[in-house]
Short mmCIF file of C-alpha atoms in Angstrom, two decimals:
data_model
loop_
_atom_site.label_atom_id
_atom_site.label_comp_id
_atom_site.label_asym_id
_atom_site.label_seq_id
_atom_site.Cartn_x
_atom_site.Cartn_y
_atom_site.Cartn_z
CA GLU N 1 -40.19 9.09 -206.63
CA ASP N 2 -43.52 9.72 -204.91
CA GLU N 3 -46.56 10.95 -206.79
CA ILE N 4 -50.18 11.60 -205.75
CA PRO N 5 -51.92 13.16 -208.81
CA GLY N 6 -55.19 13.75 -206.97
CA TYR N 7 -53.46 16.25 -204.68
CA GLU N 8 -50.94 17.55 -207.25
CA ARG N 9 -48.11 16.22 -205.10
CA VAL N 10 -44.83 15.05 -206.68
CA VAL N 11 -41.45 14.32 -205.09
CA ASP N 12 -38.75 13.33 -207.60
CA GLN N 13 -35.38 13.13 -205.83
CA ARG N 14 -32.01 11.51 -206.49
CA VAL N 15 -29.32 11.26 -203.80
CA ASP N 16 -25.75 10.15 -204.52
CA ASN N 17 -23.26 9.78 -201.69
CA VAL N 18 -19.57 8.90 -201.78
CA GLY N 19 -17.71 8.36 -198.53
CA VAL N 20 -14.11 7.65 -197.53
CA TYR N 21 -13.29 6.47 -194.03
CA ALA N 22 -10.02 5.89 -192.21
CA GLN N 23 -9.25 5.02 -188.61
CA TRP N 24 -6.22 4.36 -186.43
CA GLU N 25 -6.08 2.29 -183.25
CA TRP N 26 -3.30 2.62 -180.67
CA MET N 27 -2.76 0.64 -177.46
CA PRO N 28 0.10 2.22 -175.50
CA SER N 29 -0.53 -0.27 -172.68
CA ALA N 30 -2.72 -3.26 -171.84
CA ARG N 31 -5.12 -0.95 -169.98
CA LEU N 32 -5.34 1.99 -172.40
CA LYS N 33 -6.74 2.01 -175.92
CA PHE N 34 -7.18 4.97 -178.31
CA LEU N 35 -9.24 4.94 -181.48
CA THR N 36 -9.41 7.89 -183.85
CA GLY N 37 -10.76 8.27 -187.34
CA ALA N 38 -12.49 10.49 -189.84
CA ARG N 39 -14.99 10.11 -192.63
CA PHE N 40 -15.33 12.41 -195.63
CA ASP N 41 -18.68 12.46 -197.42
CA TYR N 42 -19.69 14.05 -200.67
CA SER N 43 -23.46 14.13 -201.20
CA ASN N 44 -25.31 15.32 -204.28
CA VAL N 45 -29.07 15.86 -203.92
CA VAL N 46 -31.01 16.77 -207.06
CA GLY N 47 -34.76 16.78 -207.58
CA ASP N 48 -38.09 18.54 -207.83
CA GLU N 49 -40.87 18.87 -205.29
CA GLN N 50 -44.37 20.05 -206.11
CA LEU N 51 -47.48 20.43 -203.99
CA GLY N 52 -50.34 22.34 -205.58
CA GLU N 53 -49.16 25.92 -206.09
CA PHE N 54 -45.79 25.23 -204.41
CA SER N 55 -42.92 24.21 -206.67
CA ARG N 56 -39.41 23.64 -205.29
CA ARG N 57 -36.14 22.72 -207.00
CA ILE N 58 -33.51 20.80 -205.03
CA ASP N 59 -29.89 21.04 -206.20
CA ASN N 60 -27.31 20.67 -203.43
CA ASP N 61 -23.66 19.60 -203.34
CA ILE N 62 -22.46 18.90 -199.81
CA SER N 63 -19.01 18.03 -198.51
CA VAL N 64 -18.68 17.03 -194.85
CA LEU N 65 -15.70 15.90 -192.78
CA SER N 66 -16.79 13.87 -189.72
CA PRO N 67 -14.00 13.12 -187.22
CA ARG N 68 -14.32 10.79 -184.23
CA PHE N 69 -12.18 9.95 -181.23
CA THR N 70 -12.63 7.42 -178.42
CA LEU N 71 -10.57 6.07 -175.55
CA MET N 72 -10.99 3.17 -173.15
CA TYR N 73 -9.07 2.91 -169.90
CA ASP N 74 -9.19 0.06 -167.39
CA LEU N 75 -8.70 1.67 -164.00
CA ASP N 76 -8.45 -1.82 -162.45
CA ASP N 77 -10.10 -5.22 -162.89
CA LYS N 78 -13.52 -3.83 -161.95
CA PHE N 79 -13.70 -0.22 -163.16
CA GLN N 80 -13.47 0.93 -166.77
CA PHE N 81 -13.71 4.44 -168.24
CA ARG N 82 -14.81 5.26 -171.78
CA GLY N 83 -14.93 8.64 -173.46
CA GLY N 84 -15.38 9.95 -176.96
CA TYR N 85 -16.31 12.60 -179.50
CA ALA N 86 -18.04 12.14 -182.85
CA ARG N 87 -19.53 14.34 -185.56
CA GLY N 88 -22.53 13.47 -187.73
CA PHE N 89 -24.69 15.11 -190.41
CA ARG N 90 -27.99 14.95 -192.29
CA ALA N 91 -28.23 16.17 -195.86
CA PRO N 92 -31.05 18.60 -196.85
CA GLN N 93 -33.21 15.97 -198.53
CA ALA N 94 -36.63 14.37 -198.15
CA PHE N 95 -36.53 11.37 -195.79
CA ASN N 96 -39.02 8.54 -195.35
CA GLU N 97 -40.87 10.33 -192.55
CA ASP N 98 -41.51 13.26 -194.91
CA PHE N 99 -43.54 10.98 -197.20
CA HIS N 100 -45.87 9.95 -194.38
CA ILE N 101 -49.32 11.43 -194.88
CA SER N 102 -51.25 12.43 -191.79
CA SER N 103 -54.66 14.10 -191.65
CA ALA N 104 -56.37 16.81 -189.65
CA GLY N 105 -59.77 18.40 -190.05
CA GLY N 106 -60.58 15.70 -192.60
CA GLU N 107 -57.78 16.92 -194.89
CA PRO N 108 -54.31 15.46 -195.62
CA VAL N 109 -51.18 17.03 -194.13
CA PHE N 110 -48.18 17.20 -196.47
CA VAL N 111 -44.54 18.11 -195.75
CA LEU N 112 -42.47 20.46 -197.91
CA LEU N 113 -38.75 21.20 -197.69
CA SER N 114 -37.79 24.85 -197.25
CA GLU N 115 -36.10 26.40 -200.28
CA SER N 116 -33.22 27.51 -198.04
CA LEU N 117 -32.82 24.21 -196.15
CA GLU N 118 -29.17 23.51 -195.25
CA LYS N 119 -27.47 20.41 -193.87
CA GLU N 120 -27.74 19.58 -190.17
CA THR N 121 -24.60 18.62 -188.24
CA SER N 122 -24.03 17.31 -184.73
CA ASP N 123 -21.11 17.26 -182.29
CA ALA N 124 -21.47 14.56 -179.63
CA LEU N 125 -19.45 14.06 -176.44
CA THR N 126 -19.85 11.00 -174.18
CA GLY N 127 -18.18 9.73 -171.03
CA SER N 128 -18.99 6.64 -168.98
CA LEU N 129 -17.75 4.67 -165.99
CA SER N 130 -18.61 0.98 -165.68
CA TYR N 131 -18.23 -1.42 -162.76
CA THR N 132 -18.23 -5.21 -163.03
CA GLU N 133 -18.15 -7.56 -160.03
CA LEU N 134 -18.43 -11.34 -159.68
CA LEU N 135 -20.71 -12.21 -156.75
CA GLY N 136 -20.54 -15.91 -156.06
CA THR N 137 -22.07 -17.64 -159.07
CA GLY N 138 -23.54 -14.37 -160.35
CA GLN N 139 -22.35 -11.15 -161.94
CA LEU N 140 -23.17 -7.48 -161.39
CA ASN N 141 -22.56 -4.78 -164.00
CA THR N 142 -23.38 -1.08 -163.60
CA VAL N 143 -22.75 1.82 -165.96
CA ILE N 144 -23.18 5.56 -165.47
CA GLN N 145 -22.88 7.69 -168.59
CA GLY N 146 -23.07 11.37 -169.37
CA PHE N 147 -23.72 12.72 -172.86
CA TYR N 148 -23.93 16.06 -174.64
CA THR N 149 -24.80 16.64 -178.29
CA GLN N 150 -24.78 20.02 -180.01
CA LEU N 151 -27.02 20.26 -183.08
CA ASN N 152 -26.19 22.88 -185.70
CA ASN N 153 -28.93 24.01 -188.12
CA PRO N 154 -31.33 21.35 -186.75
CA PHE N 155 -34.32 20.36 -188.88
CA VAL N 156 -37.59 21.76 -187.48
CA LEU N 157 -41.10 20.91 -188.70
CA VAL N 158 -43.35 24.00 -188.86
CA ASN N 159 -47.11 24.03 -189.43
CA THR N 160 -47.36 27.02 -191.79
CA GLY N 161 -51.12 27.43 -191.47
CA SER N 162 -51.30 27.32 -195.28
CA GLN N 163 -54.12 25.37 -196.90
CA LEU N 164 -54.26 24.63 -200.62
CA PRO N 165 -57.48 25.10 -202.65
CA ASN N 166 -58.03 21.32 -202.53
CA GLY N 167 -57.94 21.48 -198.70
CA SER N 168 -54.43 20.07 -198.15
CA ILE N 169 -52.58 21.39 -195.08
CA VAL N 170 -48.92 22.32 -195.54
CA GLU N 171 -46.05 21.76 -193.10
CA GLU N 172 -42.47 22.83 -193.86
CA VAL N 173 -39.06 21.55 -192.81
CA ARG N 174 -36.79 24.46 -191.88
CA ASN N 175 -33.45 24.97 -190.14
CA GLY N 176 -33.55 25.94 -186.46
CA ASN N 177 -31.08 28.22 -184.68
CA GLY N 178 -29.16 25.48 -182.90
CA ALA N 179 -30.07 22.95 -180.23
CA PHE N 180 -28.55 20.57 -177.71
CA VAL N 181 -29.35 17.25 -176.05
CA SER N 182 -27.66 16.42 -172.75
CA GLY N 183 -28.29 13.99 -169.95
CA ILE N 184 -27.30 11.09 -167.74
CA ASN N 185 -27.89 7.39 -168.29
CA LEU N 186 -27.68 4.72 -165.56
CA GLU N 187 -27.78 0.96 -166.17
CA VAL N 188 -27.81 -1.89 -163.63
CA ASN N 189 -27.60 -5.50 -164.82
CA TYR N 190 -27.48 -8.43 -162.40
CA ALA N 191 -27.49 -12.19 -162.90
CA PRO N 192 -27.47 -14.05 -159.56
CA SER N 193 -27.45 -17.35 -161.48
CA LYS N 194 -27.88 -18.74 -164.97
CA ALA N 195 -31.61 -19.01 -164.36
CA ILE N 196 -32.34 -15.41 -163.34
CA THR N 197 -31.31 -12.15 -165.05
CA TRP N 198 -32.17 -8.56 -164.24
CA GLN N 199 -31.63 -5.71 -166.73
CA SER N 200 -32.53 -2.10 -166.05
CA GLY N 201 -31.72 1.36 -167.28
CA PHE N 202 -32.93 4.91 -166.80
CA THR N 203 -32.17 8.10 -168.71
CA TRP N 204 -32.78 11.70 -167.77
CA GLN N 205 -32.16 14.23 -170.51
CA MET N 206 -32.75 17.80 -171.59
CA ALA N 207 -33.42 18.44 -175.29
CA GLN N 208 -33.90 22.09 -176.17
CA PHE N 209 -33.36 24.63 -178.92
CA GLU N 210 -31.18 27.62 -178.13
CA GLU N 211 -34.05 29.94 -179.09
CA GLU N 212 -37.83 29.65 -179.31
CA GLN N 213 -38.80 27.79 -182.48
CA VAL N 214 -41.98 28.38 -184.47
CA ILE N 215 -44.31 25.38 -184.28
CA TYR N 216 -47.41 26.97 -185.78
CA GLU N 217 -47.43 30.06 -188.00
CA PRO N 218 -51.00 31.17 -188.91
CA GLU N 219 -51.56 32.97 -192.19
CA ASN N 220 -53.92 35.43 -190.49
CA PRO N 221 -54.90 36.25 -186.87
CA GLN N 222 -58.32 34.57 -187.25
CA GLU N 223 -56.57 31.18 -187.52
CA GLY N 224 -55.04 31.34 -184.03
CA GLU N 225 -51.92 32.67 -182.35
CA LEU N 226 -48.28 32.01 -183.14
CA VAL N 227 -47.10 28.90 -181.23
CA THR N 228 -43.44 28.51 -180.26
CA SER N 229 -41.40 26.21 -178.04
CA LYS N 230 -37.79 25.72 -176.97
CA ASP N 231 -38.33 22.04 -176.15
CA PHE N 232 -38.09 19.14 -178.57
CA LEU N 233 -41.62 17.89 -179.19
CA ARG N 234 -42.54 14.23 -178.61
CA THR N 235 -39.29 13.82 -176.64
CA PRO N 236 -39.59 12.78 -172.97
CA GLU N 237 -37.17 14.11 -170.38
CA ALA N 238 -37.10 10.73 -168.61
CA TYR N 239 -37.44 7.16 -169.79
CA GLY N 240 -36.21 3.73 -168.80
CA PHE N 241 -36.74 -0.03 -168.72
CA VAL N 242 -36.71 -2.96 -166.28
CA ASN N 243 -36.59 -6.56 -167.52
CA VAL N 244 -36.58 -9.73 -165.39
CA ASN N 245 -36.18 -13.20 -166.86
CA TYR N 246 -36.47 -16.58 -165.08
CA ASP N 247 -35.61 -19.81 -166.85
CA ILE N 248 -36.35 -23.27 -165.35
CA ASP N 249 -34.33 -26.16 -166.77
CA GLY N 250 -34.56 -24.75 -170.28
CA ARG N 251 -38.25 -25.74 -170.45
CA TRP N 252 -40.21 -23.06 -168.60
CA ASN N 253 -39.45 -19.38 -169.06
CA PHE N 254 -41.09 -16.46 -167.27
CA SER N 255 -40.39 -12.84 -168.15
CA LEU N 256 -41.50 -9.41 -166.98
CA SER N 257 -40.57 -6.39 -169.11
CA ASN N 258 -41.34 -2.76 -168.33
CA VAL N 259 -40.91 0.37 -170.42
CA ILE N 260 -41.22 3.68 -168.56
CA THR N 261 -41.86 6.90 -170.49
CA GLY N 262 -41.93 10.31 -168.85
CA PRO N 263 -43.97 13.39 -169.77
CA MET N 264 -43.41 15.10 -173.11
CA GLN N 265 -44.84 17.97 -175.12
CA VAL N 266 -47.08 16.87 -178.00
CA PRO N 267 -48.52 19.14 -180.74
CA GLU N 268 -52.25 18.83 -181.43
CA ILE N 269 -54.13 20.32 -184.38
CA LEU N 270 -57.45 21.51 -182.97
CA GLN N 271 -60.58 20.20 -184.66
CA SER N 272 -62.51 23.43 -184.13
CA THR N 273 -60.07 25.95 -185.67
CA GLY N 274 -57.18 24.06 -187.28
CA ALA N 275 -54.74 25.91 -185.02
CA VAL N 276 -52.01 24.06 -183.10
CA ALA N 277 -51.82 23.65 -179.32
CA ILE N 278 -49.06 22.06 -177.20
CA ARG N 279 -50.19 19.39 -174.74
CA ASN N 280 -48.25 17.82 -171.85
CA SER N 281 -48.53 14.03 -171.65
CA ASP N 282 -48.56 11.89 -168.51
CA TRP N 283 -46.16 9.19 -167.30
CA PHE N 284 -46.61 5.78 -168.93
CA TRP N 285 -45.67 2.39 -167.47
CA ASP N 286 -45.95 -0.27 -170.19
CA SER N 287 -45.55 -3.68 -168.53
CA THR N 288 -45.62 -7.06 -170.30
CA VAL N 289 -45.73 -10.48 -168.60
CA LYS N 290 -45.06 -13.64 -170.57
CA ALA N 291 -44.79 -17.36 -169.81
CA SER N 292 -43.54 -19.95 -172.29
CA HIS N 293 -43.01 -23.70 -172.22
CA HIS N 294 -40.65 -25.70 -174.44
CA PHE N 295 -41.03 -29.41 -175.08
CA HIS N 296 -40.13 -32.02 -177.69
CA ILE N 297 -42.14 -34.58 -179.59
CA GLY N 298 -39.82 -37.32 -180.74
CA ASP N 299 -36.25 -36.52 -181.64
CA ARG N 300 -36.88 -33.72 -184.13
CA LEU N 301 -40.00 -31.68 -183.41
CA HIS N 302 -39.57 -28.76 -181.00
CA ILE N 303 -42.65 -26.88 -179.73
CA GLU N 304 -42.93 -23.63 -177.82
CA VAL N 305 -46.23 -22.46 -176.34
CA ASN N 306 -46.44 -18.96 -174.86
CA ALA N 307 -49.05 -16.61 -173.45
CA GLY N 308 -49.09 -13.29 -171.68
CA VAL N 309 -50.44 -9.78 -171.30
CA GLN N 310 -49.07 -6.63 -172.92
CA ASN N 311 -49.54 -3.27 -171.19
CA LEU N 312 -50.70 -5.01 -168.04
CA PHE N 313 -51.77 -1.80 -166.27
CA ASP N 314 -53.52 -0.36 -169.36
CA SER N 315 -51.27 2.71 -169.31
CA PHE N 316 -52.59 4.26 -172.50
CA GLN N 317 -53.40 7.60 -174.12
CA ASP N 318 -56.88 8.76 -173.04
CA ASP N 319 -57.47 11.89 -175.13
CA PHE N 320 -57.67 10.66 -178.73
CA GLN N 321 -59.53 12.90 -181.11
CA VAL N 322 -62.52 11.22 -182.76
CA GLY N 323 -64.54 11.72 -185.90
CA PRO N 324 -63.67 12.39 -189.54
CA THR N 325 -61.97 15.72 -188.72
CA ARG N 326 -59.62 14.30 -186.05
CA ASP N 327 -55.88 14.97 -186.01
CA ALA N 328 -54.58 11.54 -187.02
CA GLY N 329 -51.05 12.48 -185.93
CA TYR N 330 -52.05 13.27 -182.34
CA ILE N 331 -50.86 9.92 -180.97
CA TYR N 332 -48.30 9.30 -178.24
CA GLY N 333 -47.39 6.79 -175.55
CA PRO N 334 -47.65 2.96 -175.76
CA ALA N 335 -48.78 1.57 -179.10
CA ARG N 336 -51.62 -0.55 -177.68
CA PRO N 337 -53.90 -0.81 -174.61
CA ARG N 338 -54.02 -3.92 -172.40
CA THR N 339 -53.70 -6.86 -174.81
CA TYR N 340 -53.82 -10.61 -174.21
CA PHE N 341 -51.79 -12.84 -176.53
CA PHE N 342 -51.13 -16.51 -177.18
CA GLY N 343 -48.49 -18.07 -179.43
CA LEU N 344 -47.41 -21.44 -180.79
CA LYS N 345 -44.06 -22.07 -182.47
CA LEU N 346 -43.05 -25.31 -184.23
CA SER N 347 -39.51 -26.03 -185.37
CA ASN N 348 -37.51 -28.97 -186.66
CA ASN N 349 -34.24 -29.72 -184.91
CA ASP N 350 -32.72 -30.72 -188.23
#
């Protein structure tokens, strides 16, 4: 239940779900393992949604069978192959993110569910090859993985261009015409000793709809042009991480963590007209350095002191809108600019 009387907004929804799951595991040899299963879900979604002049009734009964299949095969002592298929679904209901209230042009932005919204399903295929090698006192592990997910009736958020008499802006969740996400993931993890560890991974992916999807649909030509896109918004094509950790005698610890985010398309509601434009973001390199020291006072008290810098290179969004009419949802990239921090942790060994 979510109610905002001042904006005549009410969401009253009840969701009941019953699921039955079964799986079967088979190992025909010490190197080969199969796992297969299926889950049957029955979901009942009933409720009412009101926003000003819009009034929607939700009454859906959904039955979904979701099979899955995986296999694992040890080629030898160092190489291992994994592969699998799985199906998933989302019921046509209001989720937490739909209750989030943004603002643009000084007015709130509310989300409505389409009257014809149907369930979304996905079919995912994965395959990976891993390599593990002992190198002296250390260990090396690498993984290369390919993935492909087909989305059927995907949920799409559309800015309808509608504005209620009280100024509220309306967005609507609709079904798209189908989409897919595919890509390659590479991970390299190396520990030359107990004191030093290296973890890294990088993903390149393509996430697109099969047809152009409406992002902004103006009520009249004076409010801007129709905006469409085949790409998933706020979804980078490349991203990755690199973490290095160095531990000295269990007392001193030094760490360097990096999160890399590639360009993505981001929707922006223009302050001047209220229309929507698509912007291309830059690369971001969010690096954090941290040092911590552990020591004891007596037999029981344990103290940890740490300090460091988040977003060391100040890789941060530089085109925020400002003023009371800004688009509050036009935010992307790292959550904070360069930030210095200090911490103290006390604990009792008992």
